[in-house]
Coordinates of C-alpha atoms in Angstrom, one line a residue:
Chain Z
M66 CA 39.8 2.2 23.8
T67 CA 36.3 2.3 22.4
E68 CA 33.2 4.2 23.4
P69 CA 29.6 3.8 22.2
R70 CA 28.0 6.8 20.5
L71 CA 24.7 7.5 18.7
V72 CA 24.8 8.9 15.2
E73 CA 21.7 10.1 13.5
V74 CA 21.2 8.8 9.9
R75 CA 17.5 9.2 9.1
R76 CA 17.1 6.7 6.3
N77 CA 13.6 5.8 4.9
V78 CA 13.7 2.0 4.6
L79 CA 11.3 1.9 1.7
K80 CA 13.0 4.8 -0.2
Q81 CA 14.0 2.6 -3.1
N82 CA 10.4 1.5 -3.6
D83 CA 9.1 5.0 -3.2
V84 CA 11.6 6.4 -5.8
I85 CA 10.5 3.8 -8.4
A86 CA 6.8 4.4 -7.6
R87 CA 7.3 8.1 -8.2
A88 CA 8.9 7.4 -11.5
L89 CA 6.1 5.1 -12.5
R90 CA 3.5 7.7 -11.5
E91 CA 5.2 10.2 -13.7
Q92 CA 5.3 7.7 -16.5
F93 CA 1.6 7.0 -16.2
R94 CA 0.8 10.7 -16.2
A95 CA 2.9 11.3 -19.3
A96 CA 1.1 8.4 -21.1
G97 CA -2.3 9.6 -20.0
V98 CA -3.2 6.2 -18.5
F99 CA -5.2 5.9 -15.3
V100 CA -3.9 3.3 -13.0
V101 CA -6.0 1.5 -10.4
S102 CA -4.6 -1.1 -8.0
L103 CA -6.7 -3.7 -6.2
V104 CA -6.1 -5.2 -2.8
S105 CA -8.2 -7.6 -0.8
S106 CA -8.0 -10.8 1.2
P107 CA -8.0 -14.0 -0.7
G108 CA -11.4 -15.1 -2.0
S109 CA -13.1 -11.7 -1.9
G110 CA -13.9 -11.8 -5.6
K111 CA -11.1 -9.7 -6.8
T112 CA -10.5 -11.6 -10.0
A113 CA -14.2 -11.9 -10.8
F114 CA -14.5 -8.2 -10.3
L115 CA -11.5 -7.4 -12.5
E116 CA -12.8 -9.7 -15.2
K117 CA -16.2 -8.0 -15.2
M118 CA -14.5 -4.6 -15.2
L119 CA -12.3 -5.4 -18.1
T120 CA -15.2 -6.8 -20.1
D121 CA -17.5 -3.9 -19.4
L122 CA -14.9 -1.2 -20.1
Q123 CA -13.6 -2.7 -23.3
P124 CA -16.1 -1.5 -25.8
R125 CA -15.3 2.1 -24.9
Y126 CA -11.7 2.0 -23.5
R127 CA -8.3 0.4 -24.0
V128 CA -7.7 -1.6 -20.9
A129 CA -5.0 -3.9 -19.6
A130 CA -4.2 -5.7 -16.3
L131 CA -1.2 -6.9 -14.3
V132 CA -2.0 -9.6 -11.8
G133 CA 0.1 -10.7 -8.9
D134 CA -0.2 -14.2 -7.7
L135 CA 2.0 -16.4 -5.5
A136 CA 2.4 -19.4 -7.7
T137 CA -0.3 -20.1 -10.3
E138 CA -1.2 -18.5 -13.6
N139 CA -4.9 -19.3 -13.1
D140 CA -6.0 -15.7 -12.7
A141 CA -4.2 -14.6 -15.9
L142 CA -5.9 -17.5 -17.8
R143 CA -9.2 -16.6 -16.4
L144 CA -8.8 -12.9 -17.2
A145 CA -7.7 -13.7 -20.8
R146 CA -11.4 -14.5 -21.5
S147 CA -12.0 -10.7 -21.4
R148 CA -9.6 -10.5 -24.3
A149 CA -7.8 -7.6 -22.7
P150 CA -3.9 -7.7 -22.5
V151 CA -3.1 -9.4 -19.2
K152 CA 0.2 -10.2 -17.7
Q153 CA 0.9 -12.3 -14.6
I154 CA 3.5 -11.3 -12.0
T155 CA 4.3 -14.5 -10.1
T156 CA 5.7 -13.4 -6.8
G157 CA 6.8 -16.8 -5.6
T158 CA 6.8 -16.6 -1.8
L159 CA 6.5 -12.8 -1.7
C160 CA 3.2 -11.8 -0.3
H161 CA 2.9 -8.4 -2.0
L162 CA 3.8 -6.5 -5.2
E163 CA 6.6 -4.0 -5.1
A164 CA 7.1 -1.0 -7.5
A165 CA 10.1 -2.6 -9.2
M166 CA 8.0 -5.7 -10.1
V167 CA 5.5 -3.4 -11.8
Q168 CA 8.2 -1.5 -13.6
T169 CA 9.7 -4.8 -15.0
A170 CA 6.4 -6.2 -16.0
L171 CA 5.5 -3.0 -17.9
Q172 CA 8.8 -2.8 -19.8
D173 CA 7.5 -4.1 -23.1
W174 CA 4.1 -2.4 -23.0
N175 CA 3.3 0.8 -24.7
L176 CA 1.4 2.8 -22.0
H177 CA 0.3 5.4 -24.5
Q178 CA -2.0 2.9 -26.1
L179 CA -3.9 2.4 -22.9
D180 CA -6.7 4.3 -21.1
F181 CA -6.9 2.1 -17.9
L182 CA -4.3 -0.1 -16.3
F183 CA -5.4 -2.3 -13.4
I184 CA -2.9 -3.9 -11.0
E185 CA -4.2 -6.7 -9.0
N186 CA -2.1 -7.3 -5.9
V187 CA -1.6 -10.6 -4.1
G188 CA -4.6 -11.5 -2.0
N189 CA -3.4 -10.1 1.4
L190 CA -4.7 -7.3 3.6
V191 CA -1.5 -6.7 5.5
C192 CA 1.7 -6.6 3.5
P193 CA 0.6 -4.6 0.3
S194 CA -0.2 -1.5 2.5
S195 CA 3.5 -0.6 2.8
Y196 CA 4.3 -0.4 -0.9
D197 CA 3.4 2.4 -3.2
L198 CA 3.0 1.1 -6.8
G199 CA 2.7 4.4 -8.5
E200 CA -1.1 3.9 -8.9
N201 CA -3.5 6.8 -9.2
V202 CA -6.1 5.2 -6.9
R203 CA -6.0 2.1 -4.7
L204 CA -9.2 0.1 -4.3
V205 CA -9.8 -2.2 -1.4
L206 CA -12.3 -5.0 -1.8
M207 CA -14.3 -6.6 0.9
S208 CA -17.1 -9.1 0.2
V209 CA -20.3 -9.2 2.1
T210 CA -19.4 -12.7 3.3
E211 CA -16.3 -11.4 5.1
G212 CA -18.2 -9.5 7.8
E213 CA -18.9 -5.8 8.5
D214 CA -15.9 -5.2 10.7
K215 CA -13.2 -6.1 8.2
P216 CA -12.0 -2.4 8.0
L217 CA -11.5 -2.4 11.8
K218 CA -9.5 -5.6 11.7
Y219 CA -7.2 -4.3 8.9
P220 CA -7.2 -0.5 9.4
T221 CA -3.8 0.1 7.8
I222 CA -4.8 -1.2 4.4
F223 CA -8.2 0.5 4.5
N224 CA -6.6 3.7 5.5
S225 CA -4.1 3.5 2.6
A226 CA -7.0 3.0 0.1
D227 CA -9.0 5.6 -1.8
I228 CA -12.1 3.6 -2.6
T229 CA -13.8 0.6 -1.0
I230 CA -15.7 -1.9 -3.1
V231 CA -18.2 -4.0 -1.2
S232 CA -18.4 -7.1 -3.5
K233 CA -20.7 -10.1 -3.8
N234 CA -23.7 -7.9 -3.0
D235 CA -26.0 -10.5 -4.5
L236 CA -25.3 -12.6 -1.3
A237 CA -26.0 -9.7 1.1
D238 CA -29.4 -10.9 2.2
A239 CA -28.3 -14.5 2.5
V240 CA -25.6 -13.6 5.0
E241 CA -27.6 -10.8 6.6
F242 CA -25.0 -8.2 5.8
D243 CA -25.5 -5.1 7.9
W244 CA -24.7 -2.3 5.5
K245 CA -24.9 0.5 8.2
T246 CA -22.4 -1.2 10.4
A247 CA -20.1 -1.8 7.5
H248 CA -20.3 1.7 6.3
A249 CA -19.5 3.0 9.8
S250 CA -16.4 0.7 10.0
I251 CA -15.1 2.0 6.7
Q252 CA -15.7 5.7 7.6
S253 CA -14.1 5.2 11.0
V254 CA -10.7 4.1 9.6
R255 CA -10.9 6.4 6.6
P256 CA -13.3 9.3 6.9
G257 CA -14.8 10.4 3.6
M258 CA -13.9 7.2 1.8
K259 CA -15.8 6.6 -1.4
V260 CA -17.7 3.3 -1.3
F261 CA -19.4 1.2 -4.0
R262 CA -21.6 -1.7 -3.4
L263 CA -21.8 -4.1 -6.3
S264 CA -22.0 -7.6 -7.6
A265 CA -19.7 -8.7 -10.4
K266 CA -21.9 -11.7 -10.9
T267 CA -25.2 -10.0 -11.6
G268 CA -23.7 -6.7 -12.7
D269 CA -25.8 -4.8 -10.1
G270 CA -24.0 -1.6 -9.1
M271 CA -21.4 -1.8 -11.8
N272 CA -22.7 1.1 -13.9
E273 CA -22.4 3.6 -11.2
Y274 CA -18.8 2.5 -10.4
L275 CA -17.8 2.5 -14.1
A276 CA -19.2 6.0 -14.5
F277 CA -17.1 7.1 -11.6
L278 CA -13.9 5.5 -13.2
S279 CA -14.7 7.3 -16.5
Q280 CA -14.9 10.6 -14.7
Q281 CA -11.6 9.9 -12.9
L282 CA -9.9 9.2 -16.2
A283 CA -11.2 12.5 -17.7
E284 CA -10.0 14.5 -14.6
H285 CA -6.6 12.7 -14.6
R286 CA -6.1 13.7 -18.3
A287 CA -7.2 17.3 -17.7
V288 CA -4.7 17.7 -14.9
A289 CA -1.9 15.9 -16.9
H290 CA -2.6 18.2 -19.8
T291 CA -2.3 21.4 -17.8
H292 CA 1.1 20.2 -16.5
T293 CA 2.6 19.6 -19.9
Chain I
M20 CA 4.7 -11.7 6.1
H21 CA 6.9 -9.0 4.5
E22 CA 8.9 -8.2 7.6
L23 CA 11.9 -10.2 6.4
S24 CA 12.2 -8.1 3.3
I25 CA 11.7 -4.9 5.5
A26 CA 14.4 -6.2 7.9
M27 CA 16.8 -6.8 5.0
G28 CA 16.1 -3.2 3.9
I29 CA 17.0 -2.0 7.4
V30 CA 20.2 -4.0 7.4
D31 CA 21.2 -2.7 4.0
A32 CA 20.6 0.9 5.0
A33 CA 22.5 0.5 8.3
L34 CA 25.4 -1.3 6.7
E35 CA 25.7 1.4 4.0
E36 CA 25.8 4.2 6.7
A37 CA 28.3 2.2 8.8
E38 CA 30.6 1.5 6.0
R39 CA 30.6 5.1 4.9
R40 CA 31.7 6.1 8.4
G41 CA 34.0 3.1 9.0
V42 CA 32.3 2.2 12.2
Q43 CA 31.0 -0.9 14.0
V44 CA 27.3 -0.9 14.8
N45 CA 26.0 -2.2 18.1
A46 CA 22.4 -1.2 17.7
V47 CA 20.0 0.2 15.0
H48 CA 17.3 2.6 16.1
L49 CA 14.2 2.5 14.1
R50 CA 11.1 4.7 14.1
L51 CA 8.1 2.6 13.3
G52 CA 4.8 4.3 12.6
A53 CA 1.5 2.7 13.7
L54 CA 0.4 3.0 10.0
S55 CA 3.6 1.5 8.5
G56 CA 2.0 -1.8 8.0
V57 CA 4.8 -3.6 9.8
V58 CA 4.4 -5.9 12.8
K59 CA 7.0 -5.1 15.4
D60 CA 7.4 -8.6 16.8
A61 CA 7.7 -10.2 13.4
L62 CA 10.2 -7.5 12.5
L63 CA 12.4 -8.1 15.6
F64 CA 12.4 -11.8 14.8
S65 CA 13.3 -11.2 11.1
Y66 CA 16.0 -8.7 12.0
E67 CA 18.1 -11.4 13.6
M68 CA 17.8 -13.5 10.5
A69 CA 18.6 -10.6 8.2
C70 CA 21.8 -9.8 10.2
Q71 CA 23.2 -13.3 9.9
D72 CA 26.6 -13.4 8.1
T73 CA 26.8 -9.6 7.9
P74 CA 28.9 -7.2 10.0
L75 CA 25.6 -6.4 11.8
Q76 CA 25.4 -9.9 13.3
G77 CA 24.8 -9.7 17.0
S78 CA 23.5 -6.1 16.8
R79 CA 20.2 -5.0 18.4
L80 CA 17.2 -3.4 16.7
I81 CA 15.7 -0.8 19.0
V82 CA 12.2 0.2 17.9
E83 CA 10.5 3.5 18.7
D84 CA 6.8 3.2 18.2
V85 CA 5.4 6.3 16.5
P86 CA 1.7 7.0 17.1
V87 CA -0.6 8.5 14.5
V88 CA -0.9 12.3 14.7
V89 CA -3.7 14.0 12.7
F90 CA -4.7 17.5 12.2
C91 CA -8.2 18.3 13.5
P92 CA -10.0 20.7 11.2
Q93 CA -12.4 21.7 13.9
C94 CA -9.9 22.4 16.8
Q95 CA -7.2 23.5 14.3
E96 CA -4.8 21.4 16.4
R97 CA -2.5 18.4 16.1
R98 CA -4.0 15.5 17.9
T99 CA -2.5 12.1 18.7
L100 CA -4.8 9.1 18.0
A101 CA -5.2 6.4 20.6
S102 CA -6.1 3.8 18.0
V103 CA -5.8 3.4 14.2
Q104 CA -9.4 2.1 14.1
S105 CA -10.9 5.6 14.6
F106 CA -9.7 8.6 12.6
S107 CA -11.5 11.2 14.6
C108 CA -10.3 13.9 17.0
P109 CA -10.0 12.5 20.5
E110 CA -11.1 15.9 21.9
C111 CA -14.1 17.0 19.7
G112 CA -14.9 13.8 17.7
S113 CA -14.6 15.4 14.3
P114 CA -13.5 12.9 11.6
T115 CA -10.2 13.7 9.9
R116 CA -8.0 12.1 7.2
D117 CA -5.3 14.6 7.5
I118 CA -2.4 12.5 8.7
L119 CA 0.7 14.3 9.9
Q120 CA 2.6 11.4 11.4
G121 CA 2.4 7.6 11.7
K122 CA 3.6 6.1 8.5
E123 CA 7.3 6.2 9.4
L124 CA 9.6 3.3 8.6
E125 CA 12.9 5.0 9.2
V126 CA 16.4 4.0 10.3
F127 CA 16.8 6.9 12.7
A128 CA 20.2 6.4 14.3
L129 CA 23.0 4.0 14.7
E130 CA 24.7 3.1 18.0
I131 CA 28.3 2.7 17.1
E132 CA 31.5 1.8 18.6
E133 CA 34.2 4.2 17.6
Q134 CA 37.9 3.4 17.6
E135 CA 39.8 6.2 19.1
V136 CA 42.4 7.2 16.5
G137 CA 45.9 7.7 17.7
G138 CA 45.0 7.1 21.3

């Protein structure tokens, strides 16, 4: 005879990813490297922004990047122009990066020799939100051409991010971008979110953002130092 | 769509628990937070695929939707959000980013069929 019964198990489905992400975060802390991940929809200017960031930071800092892409290595080739170390993670059909992929990609890198590490996720505003990569801050990019209500359409990813970058600001007038509405959308899904408005093409707004990053690195190291 | 890999994670976790207990699973109960980043319908569809050729084939996935609960700093109370598009207190309107619940992606329980020993 059999009888159905309910047994409680309480298992976090993403535990394996979370455990690796925690280990990565500890590794980053110990090495004193500040890690920034980037998420956005395809075509929001993520790679151009990253290229600009690597180029501008390089005179003062040691920077490197991991870039996730479905199939091509175009982004890595493009970013190689910045002369920073760049490694491609080709995800095949997978629509997001997972902590284990970051861990594998970093195996032969000496993190102690870096100040900033950037991790560019696959262009996708849905799937990456579930996966912690051990990053210190997560940036979400939205370009002015995408519309002011992007955060309301993808609240989960915006809520999981620490900073919003509004990119392609040089096109704002042409597309009649309504800054006030956009700002309200962002603050609605993530109250208090830090927002930077910039153009990787003209460089407008980059300095303010880069100064913020420098400050984050200094704070990160001060905290790491008191823990050791 | 990452629901297939999530579904495979659910199947792995459920199988491990079932094997440990030596039981047959009829249904898997999942707690799914509104902020988990997982689409329920896609997950239900993927679950069937993920179960194929495993001892879980034919089992059901029962999803319990978990709403977002925040702490309102103004009211000093737990509040349930009606929508993930507005992180402000439904009572007083104060914005808050203090999330207490809603990111769950948890295999909560297994409905099992137990062989009665020596019966």
